[in-house]
mmCIF file of C-alpha atoms in Angstrom:
data_model
loop_
_atom_site.group_PDB
_atom_site.id
_atom_site.type_symbol
_atom_site.label_atom_id
_atom_site.label_comp_id
_atom_site.label_asym_id
_atom_site.label_seq_id
_atom_site.Cartn_x
_atom_site.Cartn_y
_atom_site.Cartn_z
ATOM 1 C CA UNK A 1 5.152 -12.637 -3.305
ATOM 2 C CA UNK A 2 1.916 -13.544 -5.112
ATOM 3 C CA UNK A 3 1.488 -11.658 -8.381
ATOM 4 C CA UNK A 4 -1.910 -10.179 -7.505
ATOM 5 C CA UNK A 5 -0.413 -8.546 -4.397
ATOM 6 C CA UNK A 6 2.379 -7.073 -6.505
ATOM 7 C CA UNK A 7 -0.132 -5.736 -9.016
ATOM 8 C CA UNK A 8 -2.342 -4.283 -6.305
ATOM 9 C CA UNK A 9 0.653 -2.605 -4.627
ATOM 10 C CA UNK A 10 1.649 -0.922 -7.888
ATOM 11 C CA UNK A 11 -1.871 0.366 -8.434
ATOM 12 C CA UNK A 12 -2.179 1.948 -4.984
ATOM 13 C CA UNK A 13 1.344 3.387 -5.143
ATOM 14 C CA UNK A 14 0.739 4.877 -8.591
ATOM 15 C CA UNK A 15 -2.516 6.412 -7.393
ATOM 16 C CA UNK A 16 -0.836 7.829 -4.306
ATOM 17 C CA UNK A 17 2.122 9.448 -6.051
ATOM 18 C CA UNK A 18 -0.223 11.065 -8.565
ATOM 19 C CA UNK A 19 -2.279 13.006 -6.064
ATOM 20 C CA UNK A 20 -0.959 12.236 -2.535
ATOM 21 C CA UNK A 21 -4.453 11.493 -1.405
ATOM 22 C CA UNK A 22 -4.840 10.475 2.256
ATOM 23 C CA UNK A 23 -7.400 7.879 1.150
ATOM 24 C CA UNK A 24 -4.772 6.050 -0.927
ATOM 25 C CA UNK A 25 -2.326 6.184 1.947
ATOM 26 C CA UNK A 26 -4.958 4.641 4.168
ATOM 27 C CA UNK A 27 -5.633 1.893 1.568
ATOM 28 C CA UNK A 28 -1.923 1.238 1.571
ATOM 29 C CA UNK A 29 -1.810 0.940 5.346
ATOM 30 C CA UNK A 30 -4.670 -1.552 5.365
ATOM 31 C CA UNK A 31 -2.986 -3.440 2.557
ATOM 32 C CA UNK A 32 0.307 -3.605 4.445
ATOM 33 C CA UNK A 33 -1.398 -5.476 7.294
ATOM 34 C CA UNK A 34 -1.970 -8.312 4.835
ATOM 35 C CA UNK A 35 1.763 -8.414 4.118
ATOM 36 C CA UNK A 36 2.502 -9.373 7.695
ATOM 37 C CA UNK A 37 -0.391 -11.851 7.844
ATOM 38 C CA UNK A 38 0.911 -13.509 4.679
ATOM 39 C CA UNK A 39 4.429 -13.469 6.149
ATOM 40 C CA UNK A 40 5.824 -11.317 3.363
ATOM 41 C CA UNK A 41 9.166 -10.012 4.594
ATOM 42 C CA UNK A 42 10.024 -6.288 4.705
ATOM 43 C CA UNK A 43 12.814 -6.869 2.176
ATOM 44 C CA UNK A 44 10.241 -8.355 -0.226
ATOM 45 C CA UNK A 45 8.161 -5.185 0.166
ATOM 46 C CA UNK A 46 11.203 -3.079 -0.749
ATOM 47 C CA UNK A 47 11.725 -5.365 -3.757
ATOM 48 C CA UNK A 48 8.193 -4.827 -4.980
ATOM 49 C CA UNK A 49 8.486 -1.086 -4.343
ATOM 50 C CA UNK A 50 11.645 -1.007 -6.467
ATOM 51 C CA UNK A 51 9.954 -2.999 -9.262
ATOM 52 C CA UNK A 52 6.958 -0.626 -9.200
ATOM 53 C CA UNK A 53 9.177 2.456 -9.370
ATOM 54 C CA UNK A 54 11.134 0.963 -12.271
ATOM 55 C CA UNK A 55 7.884 0.970 -14.245
ATOM 56 C CA UNK A 56 6.885 4.431 -13.067
ATOM 57 C CA UNK A 57 10.312 6.048 -13.557
ATOM 58 C CA UNK A 58 11.939 4.157 -16.444
ATOM 59 C CA UNK A 59 14.409 6.992 -17.026
ATOM 60 C CA UNK A 60 15.790 7.067 -13.470
ATOM 61 C CA UNK A 61 19.497 6.632 -12.834
ATOM 62 C CA UNK A 62 20.925 3.120 -12.423
ATOM 63 C CA UNK A 63 22.382 4.382 -9.153
ATOM 64 C CA UNK A 64 18.887 4.824 -7.765
ATOM 65 C CA UNK A 65 18.176 1.115 -8.357
ATOM 66 C CA UNK A 66 21.464 0.189 -6.705
ATOM 67 C CA UNK A 67 20.366 2.205 -3.685
ATOM 68 C CA UNK A 68 17.338 -0.075 -3.425
ATOM 69 C CA UNK A 69 19.565 -3.161 -3.439
ATOM 70 C CA UNK A 70 21.339 -1.597 -0.479
ATOM 71 C CA UNK A 71 18.046 -0.884 1.279
ATOM 72 C CA UNK A 72 16.947 -4.499 0.725
ATOM 73 C CA UNK A 73 20.103 -5.663 2.523
ATOM 74 C CA UNK A 74 19.341 -3.263 5.367
ATOM 75 C CA UNK A 75 15.920 -4.841 5.819
ATOM 76 C CA UNK A 76 17.101 -8.462 6.000
ATOM 77 C CA UNK A 77 17.737 -8.356 9.764
ATOM 78 C CA UNK A 78 14.295 -6.873 10.315
ATOM 79 C CA UNK A 79 12.835 -9.747 8.308
ATOM 80 C CA UNK A 80 14.730 -12.269 10.458
ATOM 81 C CA UNK A 81 13.609 -10.611 13.715
ATOM 82 C CA UNK A 82 10.042 -10.760 12.489
ATOM 83 C CA UNK A 83 10.287 -14.453 11.587
ATOM 84 C CA UNK A 84 11.558 -15.096 15.089
ATOM 85 C CA UNK A 85 8.575 -13.175 16.431
ATOM 86 C CA UNK A 86 6.108 -15.174 14.370
ATOM 87 C CA UNK A 87 7.632 -18.414 15.600
ATOM 88 C CA UNK A 88 7.468 -17.201 19.254
ATOM 89 C CA UNK A 89 3.790 -16.313 18.769
ATOM 90 C CA UNK A 90 3.084 -19.777 17.346
ATOM 91 C CA UNK A 91 4.751 -21.449 20.337
ATOM 92 C CA UNK A 92 2.567 -19.422 22.704
ATOM 93 C CA UNK A 93 -0.651 -20.367 20.926
ATOM 94 C CA UNK B 1 17.658 8.393 14.985
ATOM 95 C CA UNK B 2 21.024 9.644 16.320
ATOM 96 C CA UNK B 3 22.752 11.963 13.851
ATOM 97 C CA UNK B 4 25.983 9.953 13.702
ATOM 98 C CA UNK B 5 24.032 6.878 12.575
ATOM 99 C CA UNK B 6 22.352 8.943 9.869
ATOM 100 C CA UNK B 7 25.718 10.292 8.706
ATOM 101 C CA UNK B 8 27.299 6.845 8.708
ATOM 102 C CA UNK B 9 24.383 5.399 6.739
ATOM 103 C CA UNK B 10 24.758 8.079 4.064
ATOM 104 C CA UNK B 11 28.479 7.405 3.747
ATOM 105 C CA UNK B 12 28.107 3.645 3.258
ATOM 106 C CA UNK B 13 25.173 4.091 0.870
ATOM 107 C CA UNK B 14 27.052 6.658 -1.213
ATOM 108 C CA UNK B 15 30.055 4.362 -1.380
ATOM 109 C CA UNK B 16 27.904 1.414 -2.388
ATOM 110 C CA UNK B 17 26.003 3.133 -5.182
ATOM 111 C CA UNK B 18 29.252 4.443 -6.639
ATOM 112 C CA UNK B 19 30.858 1.073 -7.211
ATOM 113 C CA UNK B 20 28.463 -1.637 -5.960
ATOM 114 C CA UNK B 21 31.222 -3.200 -3.967
ATOM 115 C CA UNK B 22 30.294 -6.329 -1.977
ATOM 116 C CA UNK B 23 32.443 -5.024 0.871
ATOM 117 C CA UNK B 24 30.224 -1.960 1.268
ATOM 118 C CA UNK B 25 27.135 -4.124 1.173
ATOM 119 C CA UNK B 26 28.616 -6.246 3.927
ATOM 120 C CA UNK B 27 29.426 -3.113 5.983
ATOM 121 C CA UNK B 28 25.813 -2.096 5.515
ATOM 122 C CA UNK B 29 24.550 -5.459 6.730
ATOM 123 C CA UNK B 30 26.682 -5.284 9.853
ATOM 124 C CA UNK B 31 25.532 -1.725 10.392
ATOM 125 C CA UNK B 32 21.862 -2.712 10.075
ATOM 126 C CA UNK B 33 22.231 -5.091 13.032
ATOM 127 C CA UNK B 34 22.891 -2.020 15.184
ATOM 128 C CA UNK B 35 19.594 -0.530 14.015
ATOM 129 C CA UNK B 36 17.649 -3.375 15.590
ATOM 130 C CA UNK B 37 19.769 -3.316 18.755
ATOM 131 C CA UNK B 38 19.117 0.401 19.095
ATOM 132 C CA UNK B 39 15.419 -0.230 18.410
ATOM 133 C CA UNK B 40 15.392 1.938 15.322
ATOM 134 C CA UNK B 41 12.190 1.109 13.459
ATOM 135 C CA UNK B 42 12.147 -0.023 9.808
ATOM 136 C CA UNK B 43 10.159 3.099 8.872
ATOM 137 C CA UNK B 44 12.938 5.236 10.381
ATOM 138 C CA UNK B 45 15.436 3.411 8.158
ATOM 139 C CA UNK B 46 13.312 4.223 5.090
ATOM 140 C CA UNK B 47 13.229 7.847 6.270
ATOM 141 C CA UNK B 48 17.004 8.051 6.505
ATOM 142 C CA UNK B 49 17.323 6.308 3.130
ATOM 143 C CA UNK B 50 15.006 8.916 1.597
ATOM 144 C CA UNK B 51 16.971 11.778 3.202
ATOM 145 C CA UNK B 52 20.248 10.312 1.905
ATOM 146 C CA UNK B 53 18.876 9.935 -1.627
ATOM 147 C CA UNK B 54 17.586 13.511 -1.570
ATOM 148 C CA UNK B 55 21.181 14.632 -1.122
ATOM 149 C CA UNK B 56 22.509 12.220 -3.733
ATOM 150 C CA UNK B 57 19.793 12.879 -6.342
ATOM 151 C CA UNK B 58 18.718 16.489 -5.821
ATOM 152 C CA UNK B 59 17.191 16.631 -9.308
ATOM 153 C CA UNK B 60 14.880 13.625 -8.865
ATOM 154 C CA UNK B 61 11.143 13.978 -9.381
ATOM 155 C CA UNK B 62 8.966 15.037 -6.434
ATOM 156 C CA UNK B 63 6.924 11.925 -7.188
ATOM 157 C CA UNK B 64 9.868 9.764 -6.214
ATOM 158 C CA UNK B 65 9.910 11.345 -2.748
ATOM 159 C CA UNK B 66 6.173 10.836 -2.426
ATOM 160 C CA UNK B 67 6.745 7.172 -3.192
ATOM 161 C CA UNK B 68 9.018 7.015 -0.137
ATOM 162 C CA UNK B 69 6.289 8.494 2.056
ATOM 163 C CA UNK B 70 4.111 5.655 0.861
ATOM 164 C CA UNK B 71 6.824 3.091 1.615
ATOM 165 C CA UNK B 72 7.238 4.532 5.125
ATOM 166 C CA UNK B 73 3.529 3.939 5.740
ATOM 167 C CA UNK B 74 3.937 0.368 4.475
ATOM 168 C CA UNK B 75 6.654 -0.268 7.044
ATOM 169 C CA UNK B 76 4.722 0.998 10.074
ATOM 170 C CA UNK B 77 3.053 -2.363 10.757
ATOM 171 C CA UNK B 78 6.429 -4.085 10.548
ATOM 172 C CA UNK B 79 7.736 -1.620 13.111
ATOM 173 C CA UNK B 80 4.808 -2.371 15.418
ATOM 174 C CA UNK B 81 5.265 -6.153 15.060
ATOM 175 C CA UNK B 82 8.922 -5.725 15.919
ATOM 176 C CA UNK B 83 8.150 -3.652 19.015
ATOM 177 C CA UNK B 84 5.811 -6.408 20.128
ATOM 178 C CA UNK B 85 8.613 -8.902 19.568
ATOM 179 C CA UNK B 86 11.081 -6.869 21.617
ATOM 180 C CA UNK B 87 8.598 -6.637 24.466
ATOM 181 C CA UNK B 88 7.956 -10.426 24.336
ATOM 182 C CA UNK B 89 11.702 -11.068 24.470
ATOM 183 C CA UNK B 90 12.030 -8.778 27.502
ATOM 184 C CA UNK B 91 9.247 -10.641 29.305
ATOM 185 C CA UNK B 92 11.036 -13.951 28.708
ATOM 186 C CA UNK B 93 14.325 -12.652 30.074
#
């Protein structure tokens, strides 16, 4: 994932968890459309979410980070299904 | 999401974060294939992950749970793309 996307994600997330503003949630939604356009997989999004939280909650339990590794594995099949979708779309174009 | 799936998810996750055993990760991967077959969206998986963590880390900061609400929003477009994929597949059958 390009570094500027990672940085931008962290900024919006940080903003959102500070004040749970609907505006930030909406920015996030718009931003997430770019993820799909840039063919960033859902497991990569979980990875960047984990990395952002590690900065925001440096004291959190190691077990919490392990739970994210588990979640990343859960998302791999979704990522594969999506790749298949993108290749079907390309064939139809 | 059916309750037995939710319960099963919690059990495997709990097991995995206790000892980070590859076997549990593999069980999780197999389990996640069922999610797609049952057309459970990626945002629903994040929701069940959040609910499981709330039980496992009752003392965690409220901000952590807000971060999951943000992540759920991030996954919505992936869920929509996947629905589109499933409907394309059905048309081809």
